[in-house]
Coordinates of C-alpha atoms in Angstrom, one line a residue:
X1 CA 47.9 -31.7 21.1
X2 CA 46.7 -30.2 18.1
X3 CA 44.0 -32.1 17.2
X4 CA 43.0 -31.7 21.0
X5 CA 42.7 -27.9 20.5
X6 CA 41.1 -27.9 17.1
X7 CA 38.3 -30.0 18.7
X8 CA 38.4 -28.0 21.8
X9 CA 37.6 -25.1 19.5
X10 CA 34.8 -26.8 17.4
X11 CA 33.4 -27.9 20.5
X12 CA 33.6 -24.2 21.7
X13 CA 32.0 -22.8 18.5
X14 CA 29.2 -25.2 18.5
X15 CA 28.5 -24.9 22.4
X16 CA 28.2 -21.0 21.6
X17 CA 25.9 -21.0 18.6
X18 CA 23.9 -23.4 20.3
X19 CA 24.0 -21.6 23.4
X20 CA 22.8 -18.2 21.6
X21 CA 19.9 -20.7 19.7
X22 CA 18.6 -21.3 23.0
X23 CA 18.8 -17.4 24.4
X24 CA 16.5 -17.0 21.4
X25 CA 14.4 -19.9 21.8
X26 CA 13.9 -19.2 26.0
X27 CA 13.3 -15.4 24.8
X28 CA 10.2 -16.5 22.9
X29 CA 9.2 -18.9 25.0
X30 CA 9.1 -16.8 28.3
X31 CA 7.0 -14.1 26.3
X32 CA 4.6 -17.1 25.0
X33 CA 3.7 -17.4 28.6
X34 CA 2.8 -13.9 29.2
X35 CA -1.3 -13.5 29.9
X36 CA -1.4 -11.1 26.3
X37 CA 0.2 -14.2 24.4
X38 CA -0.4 -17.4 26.1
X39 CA -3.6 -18.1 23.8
X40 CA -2.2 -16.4 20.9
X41 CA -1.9 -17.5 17.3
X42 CA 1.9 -17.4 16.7
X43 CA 4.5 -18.4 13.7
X44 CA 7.9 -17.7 13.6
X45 CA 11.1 -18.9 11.9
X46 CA 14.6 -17.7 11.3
X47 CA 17.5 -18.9 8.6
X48 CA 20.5 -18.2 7.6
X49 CA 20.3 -16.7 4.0
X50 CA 23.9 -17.6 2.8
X51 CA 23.4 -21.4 3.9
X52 CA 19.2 -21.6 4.7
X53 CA 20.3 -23.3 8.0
X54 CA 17.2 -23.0 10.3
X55 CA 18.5 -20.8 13.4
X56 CA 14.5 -20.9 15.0
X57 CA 11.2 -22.6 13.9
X58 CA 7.5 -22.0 15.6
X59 CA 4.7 -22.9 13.8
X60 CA 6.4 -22.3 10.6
X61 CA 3.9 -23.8 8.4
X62 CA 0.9 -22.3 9.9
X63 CA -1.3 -20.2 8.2
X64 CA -1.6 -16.9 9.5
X65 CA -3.4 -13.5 8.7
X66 CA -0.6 -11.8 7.4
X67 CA -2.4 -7.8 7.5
X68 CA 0.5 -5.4 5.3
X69 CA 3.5 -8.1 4.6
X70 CA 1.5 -9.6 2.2
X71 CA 2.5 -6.5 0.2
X72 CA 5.9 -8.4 -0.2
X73 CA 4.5 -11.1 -1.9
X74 CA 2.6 -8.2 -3.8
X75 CA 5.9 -5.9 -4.4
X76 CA 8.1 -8.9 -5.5
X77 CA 5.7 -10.7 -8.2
X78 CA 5.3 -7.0 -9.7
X79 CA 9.1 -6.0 -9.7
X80 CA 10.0 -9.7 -10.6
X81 CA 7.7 -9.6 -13.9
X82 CA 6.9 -6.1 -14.8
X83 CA 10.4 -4.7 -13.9
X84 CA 12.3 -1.9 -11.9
X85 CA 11.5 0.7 -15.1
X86 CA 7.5 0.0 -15.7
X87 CA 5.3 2.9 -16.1
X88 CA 1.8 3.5 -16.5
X89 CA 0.0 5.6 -18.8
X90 CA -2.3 8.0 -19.1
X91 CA -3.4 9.2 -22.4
X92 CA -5.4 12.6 -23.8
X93 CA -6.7 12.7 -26.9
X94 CA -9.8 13.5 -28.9
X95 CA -12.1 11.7 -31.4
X96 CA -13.5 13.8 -34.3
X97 CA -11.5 17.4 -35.8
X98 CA -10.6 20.7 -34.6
X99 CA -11.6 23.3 -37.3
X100 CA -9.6 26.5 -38.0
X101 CA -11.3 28.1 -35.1
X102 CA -10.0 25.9 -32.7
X103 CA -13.3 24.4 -32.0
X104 CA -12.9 20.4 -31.2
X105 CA -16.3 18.5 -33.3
X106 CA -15.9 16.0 -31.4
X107 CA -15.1 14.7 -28.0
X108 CA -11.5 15.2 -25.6
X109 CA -10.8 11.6 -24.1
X110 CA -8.9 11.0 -21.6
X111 CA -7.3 7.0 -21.4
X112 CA -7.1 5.6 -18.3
X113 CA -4.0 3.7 -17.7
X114 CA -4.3 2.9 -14.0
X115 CA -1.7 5.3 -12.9
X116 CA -1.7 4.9 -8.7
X117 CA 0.4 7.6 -8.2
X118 CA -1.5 10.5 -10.4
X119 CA -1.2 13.8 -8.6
X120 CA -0.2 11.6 -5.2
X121 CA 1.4 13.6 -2.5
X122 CA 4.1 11.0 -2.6
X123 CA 5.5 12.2 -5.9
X124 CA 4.2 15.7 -5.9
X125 CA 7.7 17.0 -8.2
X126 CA 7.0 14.1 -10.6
X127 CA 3.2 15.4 -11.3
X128 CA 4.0 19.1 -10.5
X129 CA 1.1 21.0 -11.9
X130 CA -0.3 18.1 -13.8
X131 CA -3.8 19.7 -15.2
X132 CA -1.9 23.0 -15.7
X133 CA 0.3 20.5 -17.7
X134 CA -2.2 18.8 -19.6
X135 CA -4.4 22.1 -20.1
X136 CA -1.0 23.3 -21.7
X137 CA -0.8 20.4 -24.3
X138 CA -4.6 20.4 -24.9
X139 CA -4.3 24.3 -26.2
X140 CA -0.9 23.8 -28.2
X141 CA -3.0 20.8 -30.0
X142 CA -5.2 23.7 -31.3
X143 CA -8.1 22.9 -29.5
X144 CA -9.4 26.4 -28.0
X145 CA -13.2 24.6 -27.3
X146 CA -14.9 21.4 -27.3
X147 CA -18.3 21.2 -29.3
X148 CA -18.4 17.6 -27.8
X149 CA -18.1 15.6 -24.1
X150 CA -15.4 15.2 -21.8
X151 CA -14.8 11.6 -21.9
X152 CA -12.9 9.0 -19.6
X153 CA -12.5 5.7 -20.8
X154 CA -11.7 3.1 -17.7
X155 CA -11.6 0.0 -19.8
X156 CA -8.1 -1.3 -18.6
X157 CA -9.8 -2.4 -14.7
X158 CA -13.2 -4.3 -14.3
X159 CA -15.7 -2.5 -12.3
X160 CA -14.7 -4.1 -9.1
X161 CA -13.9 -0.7 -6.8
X162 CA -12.6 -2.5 -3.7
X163 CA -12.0 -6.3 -2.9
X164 CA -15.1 -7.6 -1.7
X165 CA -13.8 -8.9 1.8
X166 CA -13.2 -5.6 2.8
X167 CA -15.1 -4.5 6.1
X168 CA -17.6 -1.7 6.2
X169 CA -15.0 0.0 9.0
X170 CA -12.0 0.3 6.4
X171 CA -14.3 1.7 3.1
X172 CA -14.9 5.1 3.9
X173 CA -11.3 5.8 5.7
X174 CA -8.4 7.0 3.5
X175 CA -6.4 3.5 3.7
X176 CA -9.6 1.9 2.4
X177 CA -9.5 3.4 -0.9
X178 CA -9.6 1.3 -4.0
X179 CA -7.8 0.9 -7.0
X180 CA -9.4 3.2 -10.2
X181 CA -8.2 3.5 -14.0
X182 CA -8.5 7.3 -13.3
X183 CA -7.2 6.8 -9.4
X184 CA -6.4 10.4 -8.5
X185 CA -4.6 12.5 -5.4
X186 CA -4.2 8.8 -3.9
X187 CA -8.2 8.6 -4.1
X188 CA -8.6 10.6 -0.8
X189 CA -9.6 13.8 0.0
X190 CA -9.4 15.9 3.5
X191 CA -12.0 16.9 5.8
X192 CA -11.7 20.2 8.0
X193 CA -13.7 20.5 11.3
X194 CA -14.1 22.6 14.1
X195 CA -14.6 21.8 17.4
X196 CA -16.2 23.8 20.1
X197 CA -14.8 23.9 23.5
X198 CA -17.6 21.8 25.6
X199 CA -17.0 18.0 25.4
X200 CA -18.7 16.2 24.0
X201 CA -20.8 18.9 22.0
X202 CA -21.4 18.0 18.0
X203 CA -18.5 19.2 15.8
X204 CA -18.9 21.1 12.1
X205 CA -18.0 20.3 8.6
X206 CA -15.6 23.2 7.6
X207 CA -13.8 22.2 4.4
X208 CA -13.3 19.5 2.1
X209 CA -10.0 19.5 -0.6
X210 CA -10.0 18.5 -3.1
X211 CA -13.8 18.9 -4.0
X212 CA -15.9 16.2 -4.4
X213 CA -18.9 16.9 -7.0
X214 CA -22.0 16.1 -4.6
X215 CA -20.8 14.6 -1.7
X216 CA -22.8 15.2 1.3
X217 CA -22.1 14.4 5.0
X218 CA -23.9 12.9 8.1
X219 CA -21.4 14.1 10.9
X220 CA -22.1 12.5 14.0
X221 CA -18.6 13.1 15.3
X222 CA -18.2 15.4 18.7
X223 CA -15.5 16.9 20.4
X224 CA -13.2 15.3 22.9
X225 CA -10.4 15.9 25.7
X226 CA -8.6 12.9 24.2
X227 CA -5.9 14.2 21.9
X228 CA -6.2 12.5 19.1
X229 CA -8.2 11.5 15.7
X230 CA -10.6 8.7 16.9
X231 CA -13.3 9.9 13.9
X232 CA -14.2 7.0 11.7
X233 CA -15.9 8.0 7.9
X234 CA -18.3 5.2 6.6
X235 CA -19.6 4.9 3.0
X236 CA -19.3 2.4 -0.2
X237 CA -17.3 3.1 -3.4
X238 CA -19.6 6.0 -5.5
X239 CA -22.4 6.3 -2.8
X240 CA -21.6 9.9 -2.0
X241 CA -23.2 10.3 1.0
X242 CA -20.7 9.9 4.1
X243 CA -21.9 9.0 7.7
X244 CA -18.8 10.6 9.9
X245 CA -18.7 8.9 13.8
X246 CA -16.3 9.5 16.4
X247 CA -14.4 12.1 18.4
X248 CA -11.8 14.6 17.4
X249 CA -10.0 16.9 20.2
X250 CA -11.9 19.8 21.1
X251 CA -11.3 23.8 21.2
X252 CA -9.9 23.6 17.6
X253 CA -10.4 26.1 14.5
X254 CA -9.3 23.3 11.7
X255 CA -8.9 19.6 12.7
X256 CA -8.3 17.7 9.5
X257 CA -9.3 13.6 8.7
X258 CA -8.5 12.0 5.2
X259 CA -11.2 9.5 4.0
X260 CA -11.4 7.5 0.7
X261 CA -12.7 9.4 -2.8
X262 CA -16.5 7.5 -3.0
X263 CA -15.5 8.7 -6.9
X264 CA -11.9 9.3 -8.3
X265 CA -13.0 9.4 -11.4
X266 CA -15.4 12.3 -11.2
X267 CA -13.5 13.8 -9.4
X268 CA -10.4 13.9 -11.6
X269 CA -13.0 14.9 -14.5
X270 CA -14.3 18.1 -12.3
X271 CA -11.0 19.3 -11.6
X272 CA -9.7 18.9 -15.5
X273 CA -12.6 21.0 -16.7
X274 CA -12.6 23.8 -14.1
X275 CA -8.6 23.9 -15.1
X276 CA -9.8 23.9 -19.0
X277 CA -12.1 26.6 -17.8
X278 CA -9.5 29.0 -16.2
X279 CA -7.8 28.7 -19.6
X280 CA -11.0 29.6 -22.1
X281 CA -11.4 26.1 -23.0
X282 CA -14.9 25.3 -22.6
X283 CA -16.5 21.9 -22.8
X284 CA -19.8 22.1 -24.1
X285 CA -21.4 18.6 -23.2
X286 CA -21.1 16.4 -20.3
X287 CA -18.3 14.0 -18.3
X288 CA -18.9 10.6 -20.3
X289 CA -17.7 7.3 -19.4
X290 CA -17.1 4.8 -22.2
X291 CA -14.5 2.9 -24.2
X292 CA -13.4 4.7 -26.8
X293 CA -12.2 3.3 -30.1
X294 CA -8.5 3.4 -31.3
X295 CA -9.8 3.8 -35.0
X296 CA -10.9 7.0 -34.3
X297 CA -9.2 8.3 -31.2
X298 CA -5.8 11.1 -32.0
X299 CA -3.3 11.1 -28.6
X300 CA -2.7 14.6 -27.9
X301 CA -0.1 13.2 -25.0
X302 CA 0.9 10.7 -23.1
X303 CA 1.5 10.9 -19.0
X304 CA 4.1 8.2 -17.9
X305 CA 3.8 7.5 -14.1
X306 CA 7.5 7.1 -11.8
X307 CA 9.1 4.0 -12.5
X308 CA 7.8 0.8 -10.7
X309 CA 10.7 0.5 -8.1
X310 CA 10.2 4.4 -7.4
X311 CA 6.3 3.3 -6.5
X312 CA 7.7 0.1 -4.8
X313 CA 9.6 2.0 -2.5
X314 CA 7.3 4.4 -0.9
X315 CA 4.8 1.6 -0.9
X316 CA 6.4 -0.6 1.7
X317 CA 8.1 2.0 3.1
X318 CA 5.1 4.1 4.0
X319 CA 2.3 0.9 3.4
X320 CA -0.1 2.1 1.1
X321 CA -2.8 0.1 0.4
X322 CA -3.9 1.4 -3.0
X323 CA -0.7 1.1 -4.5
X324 CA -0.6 -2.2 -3.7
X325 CA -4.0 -2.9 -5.1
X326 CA -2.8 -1.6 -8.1
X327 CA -0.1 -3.7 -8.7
X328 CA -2.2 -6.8 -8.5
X329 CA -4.4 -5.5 -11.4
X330 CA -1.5 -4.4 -13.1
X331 CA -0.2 -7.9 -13.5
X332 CA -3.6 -8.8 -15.1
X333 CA -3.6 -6.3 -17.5
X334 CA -0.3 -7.2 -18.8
X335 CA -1.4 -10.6 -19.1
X336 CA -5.1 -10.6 -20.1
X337 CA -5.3 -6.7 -21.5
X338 CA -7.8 -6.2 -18.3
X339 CA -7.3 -5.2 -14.5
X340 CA -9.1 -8.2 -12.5
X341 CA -8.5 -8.8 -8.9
X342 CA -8.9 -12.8 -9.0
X343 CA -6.7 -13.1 -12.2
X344 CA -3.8 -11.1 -10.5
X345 CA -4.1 -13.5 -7.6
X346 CA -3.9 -16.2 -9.9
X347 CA -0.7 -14.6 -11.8
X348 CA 0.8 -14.2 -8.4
X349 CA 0.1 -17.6 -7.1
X350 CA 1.5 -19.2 -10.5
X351 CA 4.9 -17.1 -10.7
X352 CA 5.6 -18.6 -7.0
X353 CA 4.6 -22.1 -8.1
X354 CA 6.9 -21.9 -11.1
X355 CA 9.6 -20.7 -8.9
X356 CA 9.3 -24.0 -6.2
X357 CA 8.1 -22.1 -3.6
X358 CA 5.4 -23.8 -1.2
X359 CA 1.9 -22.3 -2.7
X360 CA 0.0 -23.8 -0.7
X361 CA 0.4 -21.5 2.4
X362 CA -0.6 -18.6 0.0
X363 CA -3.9 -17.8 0.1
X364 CA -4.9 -14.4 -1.5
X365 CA -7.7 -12.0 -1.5
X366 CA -6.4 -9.1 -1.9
X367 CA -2.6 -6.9 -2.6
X368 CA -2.6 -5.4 0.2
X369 CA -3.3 -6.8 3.6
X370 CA -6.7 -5.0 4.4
X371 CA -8.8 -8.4 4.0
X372 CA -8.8 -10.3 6.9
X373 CA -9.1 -13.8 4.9
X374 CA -5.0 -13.5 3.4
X375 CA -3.5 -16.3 5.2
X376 CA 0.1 -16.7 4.8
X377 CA 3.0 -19.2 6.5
X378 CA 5.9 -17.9 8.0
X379 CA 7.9 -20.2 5.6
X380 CA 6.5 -18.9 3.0
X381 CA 7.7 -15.1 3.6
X382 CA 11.3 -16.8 4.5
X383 CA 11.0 -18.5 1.0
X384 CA 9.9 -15.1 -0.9
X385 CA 12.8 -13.2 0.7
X386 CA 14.9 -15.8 0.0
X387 CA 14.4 -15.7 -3.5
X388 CA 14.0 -11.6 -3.7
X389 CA 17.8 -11.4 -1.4
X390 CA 19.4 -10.0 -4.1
X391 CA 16.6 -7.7 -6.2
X392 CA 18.1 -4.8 -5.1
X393 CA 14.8 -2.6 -5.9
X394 CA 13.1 -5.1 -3.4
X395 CA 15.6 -5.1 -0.4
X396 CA 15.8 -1.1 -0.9
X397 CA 12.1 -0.5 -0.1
X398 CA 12.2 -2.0 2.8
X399 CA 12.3 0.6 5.8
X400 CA 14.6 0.4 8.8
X401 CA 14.0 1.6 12.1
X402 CA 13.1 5.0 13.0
X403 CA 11.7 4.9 9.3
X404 CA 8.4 4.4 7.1
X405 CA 6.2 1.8 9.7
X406 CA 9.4 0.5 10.9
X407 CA 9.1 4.0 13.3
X408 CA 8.4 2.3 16.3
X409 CA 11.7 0.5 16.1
X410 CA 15.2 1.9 17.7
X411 CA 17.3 2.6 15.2
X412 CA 19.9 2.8 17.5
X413 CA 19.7 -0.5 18.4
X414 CA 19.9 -1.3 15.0
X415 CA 22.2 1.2 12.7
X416 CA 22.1 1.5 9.0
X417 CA 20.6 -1.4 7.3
X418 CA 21.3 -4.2 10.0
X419 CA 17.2 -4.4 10.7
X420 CA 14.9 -3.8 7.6
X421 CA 11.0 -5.3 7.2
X422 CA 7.5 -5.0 6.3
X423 CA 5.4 -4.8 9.3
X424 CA 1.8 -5.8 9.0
X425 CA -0.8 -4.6 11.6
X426 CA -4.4 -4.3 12.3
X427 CA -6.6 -5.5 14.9
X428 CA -5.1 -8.3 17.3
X429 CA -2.5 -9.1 14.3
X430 CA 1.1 -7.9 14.3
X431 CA 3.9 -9.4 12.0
X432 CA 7.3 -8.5 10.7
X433 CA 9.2 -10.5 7.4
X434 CA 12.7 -9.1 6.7
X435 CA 16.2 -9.2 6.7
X436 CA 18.6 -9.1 9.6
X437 CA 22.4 -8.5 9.6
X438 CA 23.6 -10.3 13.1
X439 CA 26.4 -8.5 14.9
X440 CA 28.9 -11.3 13.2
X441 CA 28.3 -10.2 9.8
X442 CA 25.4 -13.4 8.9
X443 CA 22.6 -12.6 7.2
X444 CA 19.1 -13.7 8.5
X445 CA 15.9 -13.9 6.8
X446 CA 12.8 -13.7 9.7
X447 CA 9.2 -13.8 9.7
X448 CA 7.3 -13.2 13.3
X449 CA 3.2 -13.7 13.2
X450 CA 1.4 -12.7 15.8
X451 CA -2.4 -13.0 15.6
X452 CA -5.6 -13.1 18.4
X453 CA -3.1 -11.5 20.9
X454 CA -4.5 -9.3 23.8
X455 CA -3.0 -6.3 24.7
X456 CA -1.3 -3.3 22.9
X457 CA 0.7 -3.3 19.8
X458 CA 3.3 -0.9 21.2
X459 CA 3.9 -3.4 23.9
X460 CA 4.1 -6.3 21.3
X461 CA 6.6 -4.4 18.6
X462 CA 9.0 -3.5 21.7
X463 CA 8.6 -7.5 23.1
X464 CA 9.5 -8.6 19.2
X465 CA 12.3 -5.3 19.0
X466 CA 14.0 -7.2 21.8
X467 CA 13.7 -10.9 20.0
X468 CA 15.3 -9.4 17.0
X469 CA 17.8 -7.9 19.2
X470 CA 18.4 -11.0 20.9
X471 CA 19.1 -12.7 16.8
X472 CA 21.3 -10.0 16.4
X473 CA 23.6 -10.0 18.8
X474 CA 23.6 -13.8 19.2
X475 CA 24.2 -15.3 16.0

């Protein structure tokens, strides 16, 4: 009798889980079928993390544009071999003397260390007051004016200012802003309009913060009953003339955009001198870019960036491209003493290999997700998340719902921590990679690919918000 029980009760068990299996797999399969996803491109697969028993497996091998969760491979390589406390640098100093009379004979430097976060808005208590800061440590070095140049070394990165497979859509606009040595005020900067009240009628060119040294503006955008920012900026890394298209909402005073700095650089050299300035510290010569040599060069003082997790966090949590970027060079100048795109791609690529995972659905072009030639499998991401389960830096920056680009997501349908994962997004792609806790305590590790799909992405991240929610309470 008891043996007939026991096995009555296995039987049971495996009845249910299978049962809940196929709710999952008939969930999927009846939105394949819809007319925005029949012809789609799509990859999915789910595990168990404790035991890597496959729960679900679509196309899990397929390579697949994977937009923003390629910032996980990105994230993970960066925590994994630069660790949770890495900071960059910045350095002031000065080659030549300062005389009696405070007068520098030579020329201030400033090292670029590839700092993305430098006077970001993400960590505006961290850099409170930066110039102010550094003005402060330039005067108590005795330095009262500079017979010589301003001078910004960017030797650590090449002179590659954005991936190449970028398209001409995404330069100009703030989330297509590259990665700089001097990479300043998360390399935008804000653009103020005003609208009239006619529709349709040309808008104006109000404001621009911070100022950008000799930037000029072809603004075709006009005004519009639509609600919203549809104005696009166009323009190339230091071309600083910006062709503006599109429509912003009319009848406003102030309607502000963000697009990408055509020139951090300068623009972080402007700002330091007009700071200097305010202070009677006057720079006689010119803003001179160069690589300086340690023989000669005295540090003043050194700028340390947040730690590396504290970056990691608001970077998947909030998506930002340029940190991202700058992680990948980062990785290169650790290695090779320069920040190259194509070497951190092949740091990346070689960590994973050395760690078993399956390299070959990797395929990198950039950190971020912005180029649409990064193809990634699903099995892949379930592989990386695997691995990065218990990096608790890693698991922490990803957001859950209601939160970060997870926003879109109910987070009542999925309190505290149960749901949390990169989404990636741009046009016809949507994916998510993350973790999921299911309602009987198992941990799941998913990735969800959807590419070429018609329709809108708020009707896709509630149709894959119900597929997670179907995982949840199933398994």
């Amino acid at each position: 009798m008891m043996v007939r029980i026991f096995l009555l009760s296995i039987f049971g068990f495996l009845f249910l889980n299978g049962l809940a299996q196929n709710q999952f797999s008939n969930a999927v399969s009846e939105l394949l079928k819809k007319p925005e996803y029949k012809n789609a491109s799509v990859g999915m697969q789910v595990v168990e993390l404790e035991s890597q028993k496959e729960i679900y497996n679509l196309n899990a091998n397929q390579l697949l544009v994977p937009a923003s969760t390629i910032k996980l491979v990105t994230t993970a390589t960066a925590l994994e071999l630069l660790g949770d406390d890495y900071e960059f640098k910045t350095i002031i100093g000065y080659e030549g003397n300062i005389n009696k009379q405070g007068e520098l004979k030579g020329d201030l430097v400033l090292k670029g260390g590839a700092d993305p976060a430098l006077g970001s808005e993400y960590f505006q208590d961290h850099y409170f007051r930066f110039l102010q800061n550094w003005v402060q440590k330039i005067s108590d070095a005795g330095i009262k004016r500079v017979n010589g140049n301003l001078v910004l070394d960017a030797s650590v990165y090449d002179s590659e200012k954005v991936p190449a497979t970028w398209i001409w859509e995404d330069l100009g606009n703030y989330y297509g802003a590259g990665a700089d040595a001097f990479t300043v005020y998360d390399n935008l900067f804000r653009i103020t309009f005003r609208s009239p009240k006619e529709i349709g009628a040309p808008t104006q060119v109000i404001m621009t913060q911070p100022k950008v040294p000799g930037i000029e503006f072809s603004n075709e955008v006009v005004s519009s009953e639509v609600n919203r920012d549809n104005a696009y900026v166009f323009g190339s890394p230091l071309d600083k003339n910006r062709v503006i298209r599109g429509s912003i909402p009319a009848n406003r005073k102030a309607f502000t955009i963000r697009a990408s700095m055509p020139d951090p650089s300068g623009v972080l050299a402007n700002d330091l001198t007009v700071a200097l300035a305010e202070a009677g510290i006057f720079i006689e010569g010119k803003v001179e870019f160069r690589k300086t040599d340690d023989k000669h060069f005295q540090k003043i003082y050194m700028q340390l960036s947040p730690k590396l997790a504290d970056i990691v966090e608001v970077l998947n949590h909030e998506s930002v491209n340029l940190f991202s970027e700058h992680l990948l060079k980062q990785l290169a100048v650790e290695k090779n003493g320069l920040g190259n795109r194509d070497a951190g791609i092949d740091i990346v690529t070689d960590f994973w290999k050395k760690q078993g995972l399956d390299t070959e659905s990797l395929l990198m072009e950039d950190g971020s997700g912005l180029s649409h030639f990064n193809v990634v499998s699903p099995h892949f991401f379930i592989e990386l998340l695997t691995f990065m389960a218990d990096n608790k830096s890693f698991v922490a920056s990803l957001p859950s719902p209601g939160n970060g680009t997870m926003y879109l997501f109910d987070k009542n349908l999925f309190p505290g921590n149960s749901l949390q994962a990169k989404s990636g997004s741009m046009t016809r792609v949507r994916c998510y990679s993350g973790y999921l806790v299911a309602d009987s305590g198992k941990k799941l590790v998913f990735s969800i690919m959807f590419n070429h799909f018609h329709g809108s992405h708020f009707s896709l991240v509630k149709e894959i918000e119900k597929l997670l929610l179907t995982l949840k309470q199933e398994n």
